[in-house]
Amino acid sequence: MRVAFLGLGIMGHAMATNLVKAGHEVAVWNRSPGKVVEGARAAASPADAAQGVEVVWLCVSDTAAVESVLFGPDGVGQSLTEGMAISDSSTISPTATRKFAERVAPKGAQYVDSPMTGSKAAAESGALLFMVGGDEQAVEKLKPLYAAMGKKIFRMGETGKGQSAKLVMNLQIALIYEGFAEALTLAAKLGVDAENLVHLINASMVKSGVVEYKAPFVLRRDFSPNFPLRLMRKDIRLALEAAKEARVKLPGLETVEEVYDVAIEEGHADLDYAATLLLLEKWAGVEVKGEAA
């Protein structure tokens, strides 16, 4: 298929690369110049990338970025044609997603929200999970592209439901990790070995995919960004905004948001979200260490 891929960040670059490897004809664009994908055409603008393609795929930082790429100067909107599909793997507001879909519909374009879950390694290996919102026919059209980048898709309903599901997923990730980080901090203060604690967690009902994935990084003090802290805070705020619209109270997430706010004030914005541990350690006057540290 002819695809425009817009946004070559930690996840997007790997996703675009896998589309090229799968034999698709790909044009790429990134807001910051200099990023390239071998085998893909480097476009001068979103509008340029979208010229003559069947699918426009986005993976950018936030709601404002999606709106700019689609409808700003030199945006995709200039190149929309009847039958084109737009698939957005950014994590953004479900309400804004529905509005964007309404704006492209008069030109005959279909809009699918396709946020994903999985690590940087999953993006590189083509093992992402996509949670999808959109018309069944449009989703069916995109299946060869999902297959090139991921291992499974879950259609959650109409447009906007994929984004809603993603916010609910990241809410859980943030809370689960924060519980783990607080447990490690208290354990360190009480003299419990971190390695032994992780072995216990993984053998018990407390075990989770979040802990299983993050624990090795934490134990070797590796906070390089697989998912930057600033982006997790963005998603926490999106979840809280969605909850406010739906008149739902999320007291746990509200508290975790405060931790993220202070962690960013402490200069950890571009580290992995696991770096909230650094703030907890500072407050407790301890440092969590594993044998590999």
XYZ file of C-alpha atoms in Angstrom:
293
model
C 0.000 0.000 0.000
C 1.015 3.637 -0.444
C 1.434 5.110 3.023
C 2.424 8.474 4.474
C 3.910 8.026 7.955
C 4.085 11.210 10.015
C 6.118 11.276 13.227
C 9.432 9.459 13.619
C 9.876 9.384 17.382
C 10.809 6.424 19.583
C 7.835 4.374 18.368
C 7.103 5.950 14.991
C 10.532 5.383 13.479
C 10.368 1.659 14.204
C 6.801 1.433 12.927
C 7.620 3.178 9.648
C 10.680 0.976 9.225
C 8.535 -2.149 9.579
C 6.099 -0.860 6.956
C 8.985 -0.479 4.514
C 10.286 -3.970 5.384
C 6.824 -5.382 4.673
C 7.001 -4.000 1.130
C 4.759 -0.960 1.439
C 5.552 2.264 -0.427
C 6.207 4.747 2.382
C 6.727 8.509 2.510
C 7.859 9.869 5.901
C 7.859 13.252 7.598
C 9.018 14.378 11.022
C 8.621 17.777 12.672
C 12.326 17.864 13.605
C 14.380 17.458 10.425
C 17.165 14.941 10.029
C 15.355 11.679 10.806
C 15.210 9.237 7.926
C 13.838 5.751 7.328
C 15.850 3.604 4.950
C 13.797 2.775 1.880
C 11.215 5.501 2.491
C 10.808 8.828 0.706
C 11.572 11.824 2.922
C 8.769 14.356 2.446
C 9.046 18.105 2.891
C 5.718 18.480 4.716
C 2.679 16.464 5.830
C 0.860 17.624 2.701
C 3.754 16.450 0.534
C 3.898 13.071 2.287
C 0.146 12.566 1.812
C 0.128 13.282 -1.931
C -1.311 10.277 -3.762
C -1.274 7.855 -0.817
C -3.991 5.464 0.305
C -3.312 5.801 4.030
C -1.935 8.550 6.253
C -0.554 7.190 9.532
C 0.237 9.542 12.421
C 2.363 8.967 15.509
C 2.988 12.365 17.108
C 3.188 13.733 20.632
C -0.204 15.155 21.578
C -3.615 16.455 20.508
C -2.281 19.832 19.368
C 0.367 18.128 17.229
C -2.237 15.932 15.530
C -4.407 18.963 14.761
C -1.419 20.857 13.353
C -0.277 17.965 11.165
C -3.774 17.447 9.811
C -5.113 20.977 9.477
C -2.200 23.410 9.824
C -0.248 25.119 7.013
C 1.095 22.392 4.699
C -1.074 19.906 6.604
C -2.562 16.644 5.396
C -5.890 18.382 4.794
C -4.520 19.880 1.583
C -3.935 16.413 0.131
C -7.058 14.555 1.279
C -8.947 12.675 -1.411
C -12.007 10.458 -1.599
C -11.358 7.018 -0.089
C -8.181 7.958 1.802
C -7.839 6.596 5.332
C -6.251 8.404 8.257
C -4.968 6.261 11.122
C -3.729 7.947 14.290
C -1.423 6.063 16.656
C -0.805 9.115 18.828
C -2.404 9.123 22.282
C -4.791 12.065 22.302
C -8.194 13.250 23.490
C -11.098 10.982 22.450
C -13.315 14.055 22.099
C -10.813 15.752 19.787
C -10.485 12.520 17.803
C -14.196 12.513 17.038
C -14.016 16.173 15.976
C -11.045 15.482 13.674
C -12.995 12.627 12.076
C -15.908 14.990 11.442
C -13.582 17.521 9.798
C -12.105 15.070 7.265
C -15.390 13.292 6.450
C -16.634 15.927 3.935
C -13.622 15.114 1.741
C -14.482 11.424 1.762
C -11.660 10.400 4.098
C -12.156 7.784 6.795
C -10.658 8.314 10.250
C -9.469 5.517 12.533
C -7.855 5.974 15.933
C -5.139 3.335 16.338
C -3.215 3.946 19.580
C -0.944 1.075 20.538
C 0.567 -0.465 23.614
C 3.974 -2.082 23.829
C 7.546 -1.115 24.431
C 10.189 0.333 22.165
C 11.366 -3.254 21.676
C 7.854 -4.317 20.633
C 7.746 -1.498 18.079
C 11.083 -2.600 16.652
C 10.061 -6.264 16.439
C 6.586 -5.560 15.048
C 4.840 -6.909 18.137
C 2.639 -3.965 19.131
C -0.974 -4.302 20.251
C -3.375 -1.855 18.620
C -6.649 -0.728 20.186
C -8.772 0.620 17.376
C -11.797 2.861 16.985
C -13.483 3.316 13.639
C -15.695 1.964 10.893
C -15.260 -1.789 10.380
C -14.632 -1.362 6.647
C -11.891 1.189 7.304
C -10.288 -1.049 9.923
C -10.371 -3.973 7.500
C -8.538 -1.871 4.894
C -5.766 -1.153 7.396
C -5.194 -4.748 8.500
C -2.109 -5.347 6.290
C -0.482 -2.311 7.938
C -1.403 -3.409 11.451
C 0.076 -6.814 10.617
C 3.386 -5.234 9.586
C 3.700 -3.303 12.847
C 1.916 -5.405 15.452
C 0.799 -8.833 16.548
C -2.849 -8.147 17.364
C -5.584 -5.545 16.989
C -8.596 -5.003 19.230
C -11.475 -3.061 17.676
C -13.034 -1.252 20.627
C -15.932 0.348 18.733
C -16.560 3.510 16.746
C -14.120 6.385 16.260
C -12.791 7.639 19.595
C -13.160 4.320 21.425
C -9.562 3.309 20.645
C -8.296 6.478 22.311
C -10.639 5.929 25.251
C -9.266 2.414 25.711
C -5.681 3.684 25.516
C -6.272 6.225 28.285
C -7.750 3.490 30.473
C -4.727 1.272 29.770
C -2.209 3.990 30.604
C -4.131 4.879 33.750
C -3.490 1.313 34.923
C 0.166 1.345 33.883
C 0.797 4.569 35.799
C -0.902 3.293 38.955
C 0.672 -0.179 38.832
C 4.163 1.203 38.339
C 3.709 3.797 41.076
C 2.693 1.063 43.492
C 5.811 -0.896 42.535
C 8.057 2.156 42.924
C 6.603 2.956 46.342
C 7.026 -0.678 47.415
C 10.697 -0.626 46.323
C 11.271 2.624 48.213
C 9.732 1.382 51.455
C 11.552 -1.951 51.085
C 14.877 -0.107 50.736
C 14.095 1.929 53.852
C 13.239 -1.249 55.778
C 16.358 -3.056 54.587
C 14.653 -5.547 52.238
C 16.822 -6.514 49.245
C 15.316 -5.257 45.977
C 16.328 -8.305 43.933
C 14.710 -10.670 46.435
C 11.585 -8.527 46.528
C 11.222 -8.635 42.740
C 11.585 -12.440 42.783
C 8.833 -12.588 45.412
C 6.570 -10.258 43.430
C 6.974 -12.289 40.263
C 6.102 -15.508 42.120
C 2.960 -14.060 43.680
C -0.450 -12.668 42.742
C 1.160 -9.186 42.735
C 2.958 -10.095 39.515
C 2.141 -7.897 36.520
C 3.422 -7.243 33.031
C 4.358 -3.709 34.076
C 6.555 -4.928 36.944
C 8.004 -7.759 34.887
C 9.073 -5.355 32.146
C 10.237 -2.423 34.265
C 12.011 -4.236 37.122
C 15.218 -5.102 35.198
C 15.628 -1.475 34.102
C 15.024 -0.158 37.609
C 17.392 -2.635 39.268
C 20.240 -1.572 36.983
C 19.343 2.126 37.379
C 18.537 2.541 33.690
C 16.023 5.370 33.265
C 16.682 6.044 29.583
C 13.352 6.739 27.867
C 11.301 3.871 26.488
C 8.244 5.987 27.341
C 9.245 9.498 28.472
C 7.849 10.696 31.782
C 6.501 13.897 30.202
C 4.371 11.862 27.784
C 2.981 9.666 30.550
C 1.997 12.815 32.435
C 0.282 14.029 29.255
C -1.696 10.777 29.132
C -2.555 11.007 32.832
C -3.955 14.480 32.215
C -5.926 13.229 29.200
C -7.441 10.487 31.357
C -8.355 12.998 34.050
C -9.910 15.306 31.446
C -11.946 12.417 30.030
C -13.017 11.468 33.548
C -14.128 15.029 34.243
C -16.193 15.072 31.048
C -17.783 11.769 32.084
C -18.264 12.920 35.716
C -16.011 10.163 37.085
C -13.714 10.657 40.090
C -10.185 9.150 39.892
C -8.555 9.957 43.257
C -5.624 7.571 42.810
C -4.691 9.009 39.437
C -5.043 12.563 40.758
C -2.434 11.776 43.401
C -0.091 10.145 40.884
C -0.392 13.221 38.674
C 1.047 15.286 41.533
C 4.054 12.951 41.712
C 4.642 13.401 37.978
C 4.339 17.179 38.282
C 7.072 17.291 40.923
C 9.243 14.780 39.041
C 9.157 17.077 36.013
C 10.026 20.057 38.216
C 13.014 18.004 39.409
C 14.257 17.711 35.816
C 13.140 14.155 34.974
C 10.766 15.003 32.094
C 12.811 13.301 29.381
C 13.703 10.210 31.405
C 11.507 7.126 31.339
C 8.375 7.341 33.476
C 10.067 4.810 35.772
C 12.110 7.795 37.003
C 9.301 8.749 39.383
C 11.242 6.349 41.615
C 14.030 8.938 41.825
C 11.632 11.371 43.467
C 10.377 8.795 45.961
C 13.970 7.897 46.814
C 14.827 11.550 47.369
C 11.908 12.016 49.739
C 12.819 8.829 51.649
C 16.584 9.373 51.668
C 17.320 5.937 50.173
C 18.415 4.408 46.875
C 17.008 1.200 45.412
C 19.821 -1.001 44.139
C 20.041 -4.362 42.442
C 23.095 -6.551 41.968
C 23.459 -5.295 38.382
C 23.548 -1.648 39.453
